């Protein structure tokens, strides 16, 4: 079922993000890709200056905070908590997140105070919970960083749906592009790749969107249409997001299990 208010919101978020990233009209993109590449590299050009912008830099600082192997306990240091807090402060200050927050407040799905909204984002994205018997995962790690489904040499990749993470891992030689697996507008790519030799049969990534856009869209869908297809529209094109909720004995305590664009 299509929610007209979600359609309007997603178009507004997309326009805000395109204006903020400087990619409005697709005239001067900061990146290019080759989906027919046979060299193991998807990206053929990247303006690395983009990655120094505040929300990108604070996002990237979070990526080395995790053990990717499910079943092995995560430990969060005070520095890592400070990095999480700094990232959330940075994205909440953006027009994209402010727009999403206003929508969520109107639906009774987010607190009215900024500190309350930040606490909500902290809980659903960064709480460490047990996926394989140990406190070994979080929504952020699964969706944005990527995980390995066990410690075997051929263990498959789980999650890993962020284009900045993929670009950095490809640049470092740890991610190898194998096959293009479809595309939907606007720039939502399906791809198959190896990560440190581990297979990811298909991941979908919205290439070019900012970290705040990723969190805004996925959070909105997670809170509004959990465990279901979230139908949106961006740049005039239909877009689908799938989210899954990790529940506990308390109805008030739940976390992101997975969230990603569908293609």
PDB file of C-alpha atoms in Angstrom:
ATOM      1  CA  UNK A   1       0.000   0.000   0.000  1.00  0.00           C
ATOM      2  CA  UNK A   2       1.340   3.404  -1.007  1.00  0.00           C
ATOM      3  CA  UNK A   3       1.466   6.124   1.657  1.00  0.00           C
ATOM      4  CA  UNK A   4       1.171   9.499  -0.145  1.00  0.00           C
ATOM      5  CA  UNK A   5       2.921  11.312   2.700  1.00  0.00           C
ATOM      6  CA  UNK A   6       5.908   8.961   2.448  1.00  0.00           C
ATOM      7  CA  UNK A   7       6.032   9.594  -1.296  1.00  0.00           C
ATOM      8  CA  UNK A   8       6.116  13.350  -0.731  1.00  0.00           C
ATOM      9  CA  UNK A   9       8.675  13.072   2.060  1.00  0.00           C
ATOM     10  CA  UNK A  10      11.051  10.887   0.055  1.00  0.00           C
ATOM     11  CA  UNK A  11      10.940  13.258  -2.921  1.00  0.00           C
ATOM     12  CA  UNK A  12      11.662  16.181  -0.594  1.00  0.00           C
ATOM     13  CA  UNK A  13      14.547  14.332   1.080  1.00  0.00           C
ATOM     14  CA  UNK A  14      16.016  13.435  -2.287  1.00  0.00           C
ATOM     15  CA  UNK A  15      15.876  17.038  -3.500  1.00  0.00           C
ATOM     16  CA  UNK A  16      17.480  18.278  -0.287  1.00  0.00           C
ATOM     17  CA  UNK A  17      20.256  15.712  -0.502  1.00  0.00           C
ATOM     18  CA  UNK A  18      20.963  16.377  -4.166  1.00  0.00           C
ATOM     19  CA  UNK A  19      21.231  20.092  -3.463  1.00  0.00           C
ATOM     20  CA  UNK A  20      23.504  19.496  -0.468  1.00  0.00           C
ATOM     21  CA  UNK A  21      25.862  17.097  -2.258  1.00  0.00           C
ATOM     22  CA  UNK A  22      26.047  19.311  -5.342  1.00  0.00           C
ATOM     23  CA  UNK A  23      24.698  16.552  -7.586  1.00  0.00           C
ATOM     24  CA  UNK A  24      21.418  18.235  -8.484  1.00  0.00           C
ATOM     25  CA  UNK A  25      20.601  17.532 -12.104  1.00  0.00           C
ATOM     26  CA  UNK A  26      23.310  14.842 -12.269  1.00  0.00           C
ATOM     27  CA  UNK A  27      25.519  17.302 -14.111  1.00  0.00           C
ATOM     28  CA  UNK A  28      28.671  17.132 -12.001  1.00  0.00           C
ATOM     29  CA  UNK A  29      28.765  13.854 -10.137  1.00  0.00           C
ATOM     30  CA  UNK A  30      31.563  13.188  -7.658  1.00  0.00           C
ATOM     31  CA  UNK A  31      31.832   9.596  -8.878  1.00  0.00           C
ATOM     32  CA  UNK A  32      31.487   7.304 -11.890  1.00  0.00           C
ATOM     33  CA  UNK A  33      31.151   3.529 -12.054  1.00  0.00           C
ATOM     34  CA  UNK A  34      31.567   0.841 -14.712  1.00  0.00           C
ATOM     35  CA  UNK A  35      29.000  -1.908 -14.185  1.00  0.00           C
ATOM     36  CA  UNK A  36      30.604  -3.982 -16.954  1.00  0.00           C
ATOM     37  CA  UNK A  37      34.034  -3.861 -15.341  1.00  0.00           C
ATOM     38  CA  UNK A  38      36.192  -6.975 -15.629  1.00  0.00           C
ATOM     39  CA  UNK A  39      39.046  -5.532 -13.559  1.00  0.00           C
ATOM     40  CA  UNK A  40      37.479  -6.100 -10.142  1.00  0.00           C
ATOM     41  CA  UNK A  41      36.858  -2.396  -9.692  1.00  0.00           C
ATOM     42  CA  UNK A  42      33.415  -0.847  -9.869  1.00  0.00           C
ATOM     43  CA  UNK A  43      34.455   2.776  -9.338  1.00  0.00           C
ATOM     44  CA  UNK A  44      36.336   4.450 -12.156  1.00  0.00           C
ATOM     45  CA  UNK A  45      36.412   7.921 -10.608  1.00  0.00           C
ATOM     46  CA  UNK A  46      35.839   9.418  -7.188  1.00  0.00           C
ATOM     47  CA  UNK A  47      36.255  12.924  -5.862  1.00  0.00           C
ATOM     48  CA  UNK A  48      37.798  12.039  -2.518  1.00  0.00           C
ATOM     49  CA  UNK A  49      37.258  15.615  -1.328  1.00  0.00           C
ATOM     50  CA  UNK A  50      33.613  14.619  -0.921  1.00  0.00           C
ATOM     51  CA  UNK A  51      34.642  12.194   1.810  1.00  0.00           C
ATOM     52  CA  UNK A  52      36.187  14.991   3.884  1.00  0.00           C
ATOM     53  CA  UNK A  53      32.826  16.737   4.361  1.00  0.00           C
ATOM     54  CA  UNK A  54      31.771  16.612   8.019  1.00  0.00           C
ATOM     55  CA  UNK A  55      29.059  13.957   7.903  1.00  0.00           C
ATOM     56  CA  UNK A  56      31.134  11.751   5.583  1.00  0.00           C
ATOM     57  CA  UNK A  57      34.265  12.083   7.715  1.00  0.00           C
ATOM     58  CA  UNK A  58      32.373  11.302  10.916  1.00  0.00           C
ATOM     59  CA  UNK A  59      30.680   8.352   9.210  1.00  0.00           C
ATOM     60  CA  UNK A  60      34.011   6.970   7.992  1.00  0.00           C
ATOM     61  CA  UNK A  61      35.457   7.259  11.515  1.00  0.00           C
ATOM     62  CA  UNK A  62      32.912   4.658  12.648  1.00  0.00           C
ATOM     63  CA  UNK A  63      33.801   1.998  10.103  1.00  0.00           C
ATOM     64  CA  UNK A  64      36.848   0.523  11.883  1.00  0.00           C
ATOM     65  CA  UNK A  65      35.041   0.052  15.208  1.00  0.00           C
ATOM     66  CA  UNK A  66      33.730  -3.456  14.565  1.00  0.00           C
ATOM     67  CA  UNK A  67      34.701  -7.125  14.443  1.00  0.00           C
ATOM     68  CA  UNK A  68      32.855  -8.363  11.344  1.00  0.00           C
ATOM     69  CA  UNK A  69      32.566 -12.014  12.412  1.00  0.00           C
ATOM     70  CA  UNK A  70      29.150 -12.888  13.820  1.00  0.00           C
ATOM     71  CA  UNK A  71      29.396 -14.905  17.012  1.00  0.00           C
ATOM     72  CA  UNK A  72      32.351 -12.879  18.331  1.00  0.00           C
ATOM     73  CA  UNK A  73      31.579 -10.288  20.984  1.00  0.00           C
ATOM     74  CA  UNK A  74      31.802  -6.595  20.219  1.00  0.00           C
ATOM     75  CA  UNK A  75      33.332  -4.171  22.700  1.00  0.00           C
ATOM     76  CA  UNK A  76      32.528  -0.467  22.516  1.00  0.00           C
ATOM     77  CA  UNK A  77      35.216   1.844  23.851  1.00  0.00           C
ATOM     78  CA  UNK A  78      34.619   5.368  25.208  1.00  0.00           C
ATOM     79  CA  UNK A  79      36.261   6.768  22.058  1.00  0.00           C
ATOM     80  CA  UNK A  80      33.896   4.773  19.857  1.00  0.00           C
ATOM     81  CA  UNK A  81      30.897   6.028  21.826  1.00  0.00           C
ATOM     82  CA  UNK A  82      32.166   9.559  21.359  1.00  0.00           C
ATOM     83  CA  UNK A  83      32.464   8.938  17.598  1.00  0.00           C
ATOM     84  CA  UNK A  84      28.874   7.676  17.498  1.00  0.00           C
ATOM     85  CA  UNK A  85      27.676  10.740  19.355  1.00  0.00           C
ATOM     86  CA  UNK A  86      29.610  13.093  17.090  1.00  0.00           C
ATOM     87  CA  UNK A  87      28.194  11.431  13.974  1.00  0.00           C
ATOM     88  CA  UNK A  88      24.624  11.658  15.244  1.00  0.00           C
ATOM     89  CA  UNK A  89      25.049  15.318  16.196  1.00  0.00           C
ATOM     90  CA  UNK A  90      26.382  16.073  12.705  1.00  0.00           C
ATOM     91  CA  UNK A  91      23.613  14.348  10.777  1.00  0.00           C
ATOM     92  CA  UNK A  92      20.782  15.631  13.000  1.00  0.00           C
ATOM     93  CA  UNK A  93      21.919  19.168  12.182  1.00  0.00           C
ATOM     94  CA  UNK A  94      21.403  18.628   8.428  1.00  0.00           C
ATOM     95  CA  UNK A  95      18.267  19.699   6.529  1.00  0.00           C
ATOM     96  CA  UNK A  96      17.718  16.096   5.431  1.00  0.00           C
ATOM     97  CA  UNK A  97      17.538  14.708   8.957  1.00  0.00           C
ATOM     98  CA  UNK A  98      15.547  17.677  10.211  1.00  0.00           C
ATOM     99  CA  UNK A  99      12.947  16.974   7.510  1.00  0.00           C
ATOM    100  CA  UNK A 100      12.775  13.277   8.386  1.00  0.00           C
ATOM    101  CA  UNK A 101      12.532  14.072  12.102  1.00  0.00           C
ATOM    102  CA  UNK A 102       9.638  16.484  11.507  1.00  0.00           C
ATOM    103  CA  UNK A 103       7.783  13.761   9.609  1.00  0.00           C
ATOM    104  CA  UNK A 104       8.419  11.149  12.301  1.00  0.00           C
ATOM    105  CA  UNK A 105       7.226  13.555  15.012  1.00  0.00           C
ATOM    106  CA  UNK A 106       4.032  14.143  13.051  1.00  0.00           C
ATOM    107  CA  UNK A 107       3.406  10.382  13.120  1.00  0.00           C
ATOM    108  CA  UNK A 108       4.175  10.066  16.816  1.00  0.00           C
ATOM    109  CA  UNK A 109       7.222   7.933  16.025  1.00  0.00           C
ATOM    110  CA  UNK A 110       9.987  10.205  17.350  1.00  0.00           C
ATOM    111  CA  UNK A 111      10.451  12.374  20.445  1.00  0.00           C
ATOM    112  CA  UNK A 112       9.933  16.123  20.160  1.00  0.00           C
ATOM    113  CA  UNK A 113      13.267  16.976  21.786  1.00  0.00           C
ATOM    114  CA  UNK A 114      16.533  16.758  19.897  1.00  0.00           C
ATOM    115  CA  UNK A 115      18.161  14.839  22.729  1.00  0.00           C
ATOM    116  CA  UNK A 116      15.293  12.352  22.668  1.00  0.00           C
ATOM    117  CA  UNK A 117      15.583  11.913  18.906  1.00  0.00           C
ATOM    118  CA  UNK A 118      19.329  11.380  19.219  1.00  0.00           C
ATOM    119  CA  UNK A 119      18.731   8.762  21.931  1.00  0.00           C
ATOM    120  CA  UNK A 120      16.290   6.969  19.629  1.00  0.00           C
ATOM    121  CA  UNK A 121      18.811   6.886  16.767  1.00  0.00           C
ATOM    122  CA  UNK A 122      21.538   5.752  19.158  1.00  0.00           C
ATOM    123  CA  UNK A 123      19.379   2.894  20.412  1.00  0.00           C
ATOM    124  CA  UNK A 124      18.031   1.506  17.161  1.00  0.00           C
ATOM    125  CA  UNK A 125      21.296   1.817  15.223  1.00  0.00           C
ATOM    126  CA  UNK A 126      24.134   1.418  17.726  1.00  0.00           C
ATOM    127  CA  UNK A 127      22.886  -0.881  20.503  1.00  0.00           C
ATOM    128  CA  UNK A 128      24.939  -4.095  20.509  1.00  0.00           C
ATOM    129  CA  UNK A 129      22.727  -7.173  20.635  1.00  0.00           C
ATOM    130  CA  UNK A 130      23.034 -10.932  20.112  1.00  0.00           C
ATOM    131  CA  UNK A 131      22.629 -12.313  16.613  1.00  0.00           C
ATOM    132  CA  UNK A 132      24.727 -15.489  17.040  1.00  0.00           C
ATOM    133  CA  UNK A 133      24.623 -16.103  20.790  1.00  0.00           C
ATOM    134  CA  UNK A 134      27.022 -13.299  21.709  1.00  0.00           C
ATOM    135  CA  UNK A 135      26.602  -9.508  21.824  1.00  0.00           C
ATOM    136  CA  UNK A 136      28.047  -9.433  18.328  1.00  0.00           C
ATOM    137  CA  UNK A 137      26.072  -7.035  16.147  1.00  0.00           C
ATOM    138  CA  UNK A 138      24.233  -3.752  15.761  1.00  0.00           C
ATOM    139  CA  UNK A 139      22.018  -2.280  13.090  1.00  0.00           C
ATOM    140  CA  UNK A 140      24.764   0.113  12.035  1.00  0.00           C
ATOM    141  CA  UNK A 141      27.363  -2.635  11.736  1.00  0.00           C
ATOM    142  CA  UNK A 142      25.093  -4.910   9.731  1.00  0.00           C
ATOM    143  CA  UNK A 143      23.764  -2.307   7.310  1.00  0.00           C
ATOM    144  CA  UNK A 144      26.651   0.109   6.866  1.00  0.00           C
ATOM    145  CA  UNK A 145      29.806  -1.863   7.708  1.00  0.00           C
ATOM    146  CA  UNK A 146      29.041  -5.461   6.774  1.00  0.00           C
ATOM    147  CA  UNK A 147      29.421  -8.727   8.669  1.00  0.00           C
ATOM    148  CA  UNK A 148      30.641 -12.279   8.085  1.00  0.00           C
ATOM    149  CA  UNK A 149      28.268 -15.140   8.812  1.00  0.00           C
ATOM    150  CA  UNK A 150      30.794 -17.073  10.902  1.00  0.00           C
ATOM    151  CA  UNK A 151      34.541 -17.513  10.955  1.00  0.00           C
ATOM    152  CA  UNK A 152      34.935 -20.021   8.104  1.00  0.00           C
ATOM    153  CA  UNK A 153      37.172 -18.988   5.168  1.00  0.00           C
ATOM    154  CA  UNK A 154      34.176 -19.106   2.815  1.00  0.00           C
ATOM    155  CA  UNK A 155      31.660 -17.535   5.211  1.00  0.00           C
ATOM    156  CA  UNK A 156      29.284 -15.284   3.254  1.00  0.00           C
ATOM    157  CA  UNK A 157      28.970 -11.555   3.774  1.00  0.00           C
ATOM    158  CA  UNK A 158      25.850 -10.367   5.562  1.00  0.00           C
ATOM    159  CA  UNK A 159      24.494  -6.838   5.257  1.00  0.00           C
ATOM    160  CA  UNK A 160      27.003  -4.344   3.749  1.00  0.00           C
ATOM    161  CA  UNK A 161      24.685  -1.931   1.934  1.00  0.00           C
ATOM    162  CA  UNK A 162      26.635   1.323   1.878  1.00  0.00           C
ATOM    163  CA  UNK A 163      28.414   2.733  -1.136  1.00  0.00           C
ATOM    164  CA  UNK A 164      31.017   4.803   0.771  1.00  0.00           C
ATOM    165  CA  UNK A 165      32.055   1.718   2.714  1.00  0.00           C
ATOM    166  CA  UNK A 166      32.248  -0.276  -0.508  1.00  0.00           C
ATOM    167  CA  UNK A 167      34.300   2.389  -2.291  1.00  0.00           C
ATOM    168  CA  UNK A 168      36.822   2.602   0.552  1.00  0.00           C
ATOM    169  CA  UNK A 169      37.149  -1.184   0.754  1.00  0.00           C
ATOM    170  CA  UNK A 170      37.568  -1.432  -3.025  1.00  0.00           C
ATOM    171  CA  UNK A 171      40.180   1.338  -2.980  1.00  0.00           C
ATOM    172  CA  UNK A 172      42.084  -0.567  -0.268  1.00  0.00           C
ATOM    173  CA  UNK A 173      41.967  -3.782  -2.310  1.00  0.00           C
ATOM    174  CA  UNK A 174      39.699  -5.605   0.120  1.00  0.00           C
ATOM    175  CA  UNK A 175      36.542  -5.532  -2.023  1.00  0.00           C
ATOM    176  CA  UNK A 176      36.528  -6.994  -5.536  1.00  0.00           C
ATOM    177  CA  UNK A 177      33.635  -6.274  -7.859  1.00  0.00           C
ATOM    178  CA  UNK A 178      32.362  -9.373  -9.646  1.00  0.00           C
ATOM    179  CA  UNK A 179      29.046  -8.721 -11.294  1.00  0.00           C
ATOM    180  CA  UNK A 180      26.367  -6.110 -11.808  1.00  0.00           C
ATOM    181  CA  UNK A 181      22.996  -7.386 -10.603  1.00  0.00           C
ATOM    182  CA  UNK A 182      20.576  -4.739 -11.746  1.00  0.00           C
ATOM    183  CA  UNK A 183      19.903  -1.064 -11.271  1.00  0.00           C
ATOM    184  CA  UNK A 184      16.956   1.164 -10.498  1.00  0.00           C
ATOM    185  CA  UNK A 185      16.803   4.924 -10.563  1.00  0.00           C
ATOM    186  CA  UNK A 186      18.094   6.988  -8.904  1.00  0.00           C
ATOM    187  CA  UNK A 187      21.488   5.218  -8.894  1.00  0.00           C
ATOM    188  CA  UNK A 188      20.482   2.216  -6.795  1.00  0.00           C
ATOM    189  CA  UNK A 189      22.833  -0.558  -7.827  1.00  0.00           C
ATOM    190  CA  UNK A 190      22.738  -4.270  -7.223  1.00  0.00           C
ATOM    191  CA  UNK A 191      26.166  -5.883  -7.208  1.00  0.00           C
ATOM    192  CA  UNK A 192      27.980  -9.091  -6.411  1.00  0.00           C
ATOM    193  CA  UNK A 193      31.438  -8.833  -4.873  1.00  0.00           C
ATOM    194  CA  UNK A 194      34.070 -10.432  -2.691  1.00  0.00           C
ATOM    195  CA  UNK A 195      35.052  -8.841   0.594  1.00  0.00           C
ATOM    196  CA  UNK A 196      38.398 -10.116   1.873  1.00  0.00           C
ATOM    197  CA  UNK A 197      37.646 -13.214  -0.193  1.00  0.00           C
ATOM    198  CA  UNK A 198      34.183 -13.707   1.291  1.00  0.00           C
ATOM    199  CA  UNK A 199      31.238 -13.718  -1.146  1.00  0.00           C
ATOM    200  CA  UNK A 200      28.367 -11.260  -1.168  1.00  0.00           C
ATOM    201  CA  UNK A 201      25.930 -12.652  -3.730  1.00  0.00           C
ATOM    202  CA  UNK A 202      23.900  -9.464  -3.953  1.00  0.00           C
ATOM    203  CA  UNK A 203      23.992  -6.137  -2.181  1.00  0.00           C
ATOM    204  CA  UNK A 204      22.024  -3.041  -3.071  1.00  0.00           C
ATOM    205  CA  UNK A 205      23.470   0.424  -2.544  1.00  0.00           C
ATOM    206  CA  UNK A 206      22.215   3.922  -3.287  1.00  0.00           C
ATOM    207  CA  UNK A 207      25.406   5.281  -4.821  1.00  0.00           C
ATOM    208  CA  UNK A 208      25.984   8.982  -4.245  1.00  0.00           C
ATOM    209  CA  UNK A 209      23.635   9.606  -1.331  1.00  0.00           C
ATOM    210  CA  UNK A 210      25.028  11.221   1.793  1.00  0.00           C
ATOM    211  CA  UNK A 211      25.295   9.446   5.166  1.00  0.00           C
ATOM    212  CA  UNK A 212      22.500  11.628   6.530  1.00  0.00           C
ATOM    213  CA  UNK A 213      20.269  10.650   3.607  1.00  0.00           C
ATOM    214  CA  UNK A 214      20.948   6.960   4.222  1.00  0.00           C
ATOM    215  CA  UNK A 215      20.092   7.228   7.908  1.00  0.00           C
ATOM    216  CA  UNK A 216      17.065   9.458   7.275  1.00  0.00           C
ATOM    217  CA  UNK A 217      15.478   7.174   4.674  1.00  0.00           C
ATOM    218  CA  UNK A 218      16.224   3.885   6.403  1.00  0.00           C
ATOM    219  CA  UNK A 219      15.166   5.165   9.828  1.00  0.00           C
ATOM    220  CA  UNK A 220      11.923   6.578   8.465  1.00  0.00           C
ATOM    221  CA  UNK A 221      11.048   3.309   6.748  1.00  0.00           C
ATOM    222  CA  UNK A 222      12.096   1.252   9.769  1.00  0.00           C
ATOM    223  CA  UNK A 223       9.874   3.220  12.146  1.00  0.00           C
ATOM    224  CA  UNK A 224       6.968   3.713   9.741  1.00  0.00           C
ATOM    225  CA  UNK A 225       6.738   0.397   7.861  1.00  0.00           C
ATOM    226  CA  UNK A 226       8.863  -2.151   9.770  1.00  0.00           C
ATOM    227  CA  UNK A 227       9.199  -5.713   8.482  1.00  0.00           C
ATOM    228  CA  UNK A 228       7.710  -4.716   5.166  1.00  0.00           C
ATOM    229  CA  UNK A 229       8.254  -2.942   1.868  1.00  0.00           C
ATOM    230  CA  UNK A 230       8.462   0.830   2.201  1.00  0.00           C
ATOM    231  CA  UNK A 231       7.373   2.420  -1.072  1.00  0.00           C
ATOM    232  CA  UNK A 232       9.009   5.748  -1.865  1.00  0.00           C
ATOM    233  CA  UNK A 233       9.715   8.003  -4.819  1.00  0.00           C
ATOM    234  CA  UNK A 234      12.954   9.841  -5.585  1.00  0.00           C
ATOM    235  CA  UNK A 235      13.581  11.992  -8.620  1.00  0.00           C
ATOM    236  CA  UNK A 236      10.275  10.788 -10.022  1.00  0.00           C
ATOM    237  CA  UNK A 237      11.316   7.135  -9.857  1.00  0.00           C
ATOM    238  CA  UNK A 238       9.673   4.508  -7.623  1.00  0.00           C
ATOM    239  CA  UNK A 239      11.983   3.239  -4.866  1.00  0.00           C
ATOM    240  CA  UNK A 240      11.532   0.388  -2.393  1.00  0.00           C
ATOM    241  CA  UNK A 241      13.211  -0.048   0.983  1.00  0.00           C
ATOM    242  CA  UNK A 242      13.030  -3.238   3.037  1.00  0.00           C
ATOM    243  CA  UNK A 243      13.531  -3.166   6.812  1.00  0.00           C
ATOM    244  CA  UNK A 244      13.532  -5.797   9.520  1.00  0.00           C
ATOM    245  CA  UNK A 245      13.120  -5.203  13.249  1.00  0.00           C
ATOM    246  CA  UNK A 246      14.998  -7.060  15.989  1.00  0.00           C
ATOM    247  CA  UNK A 247      12.554  -7.365  18.874  1.00  0.00           C
ATOM    248  CA  UNK A 248      13.065  -8.114  22.562  1.00  0.00           C
ATOM    249  CA  UNK A 249      10.767  -9.027  25.424  1.00  0.00           C
ATOM    250  CA  UNK A 250      10.082  -5.339  25.886  1.00  0.00           C
ATOM    251  CA  UNK A 251       7.891  -3.770  23.210  1.00  0.00           C
ATOM    252  CA  UNK A 252       9.782  -0.515  23.742  1.00  0.00           C
ATOM    253  CA  UNK A 253      13.211  -2.052  23.166  1.00  0.00           C
ATOM    254  CA  UNK A 254      13.849  -2.895  19.511  1.00  0.00           C
ATOM    255  CA  UNK A 255      16.699  -2.406  17.073  1.00  0.00           C
ATOM    256  CA  UNK A 256      17.447  -2.384  13.363  1.00  0.00           C
ATOM    257  CA  UNK A 257      18.090  -5.941  12.188  1.00  0.00           C
ATOM    258  CA  UNK A 258      18.429  -4.966   8.527  1.00  0.00           C
ATOM    259  CA  UNK A 259      17.510  -2.093   6.238  1.00  0.00           C
ATOM    260  CA  UNK A 260      18.332  -1.700   2.565  1.00  0.00           C
ATOM    261  CA  UNK A 261      17.169  -0.450  -0.806  1.00  0.00           C
ATOM    262  CA  UNK A 262      15.563  -3.124  -2.973  1.00  0.00           C
ATOM    263  CA  UNK A 263      16.379  -3.436  -6.665  1.00  0.00           C
TER     264      UNK A 263
END
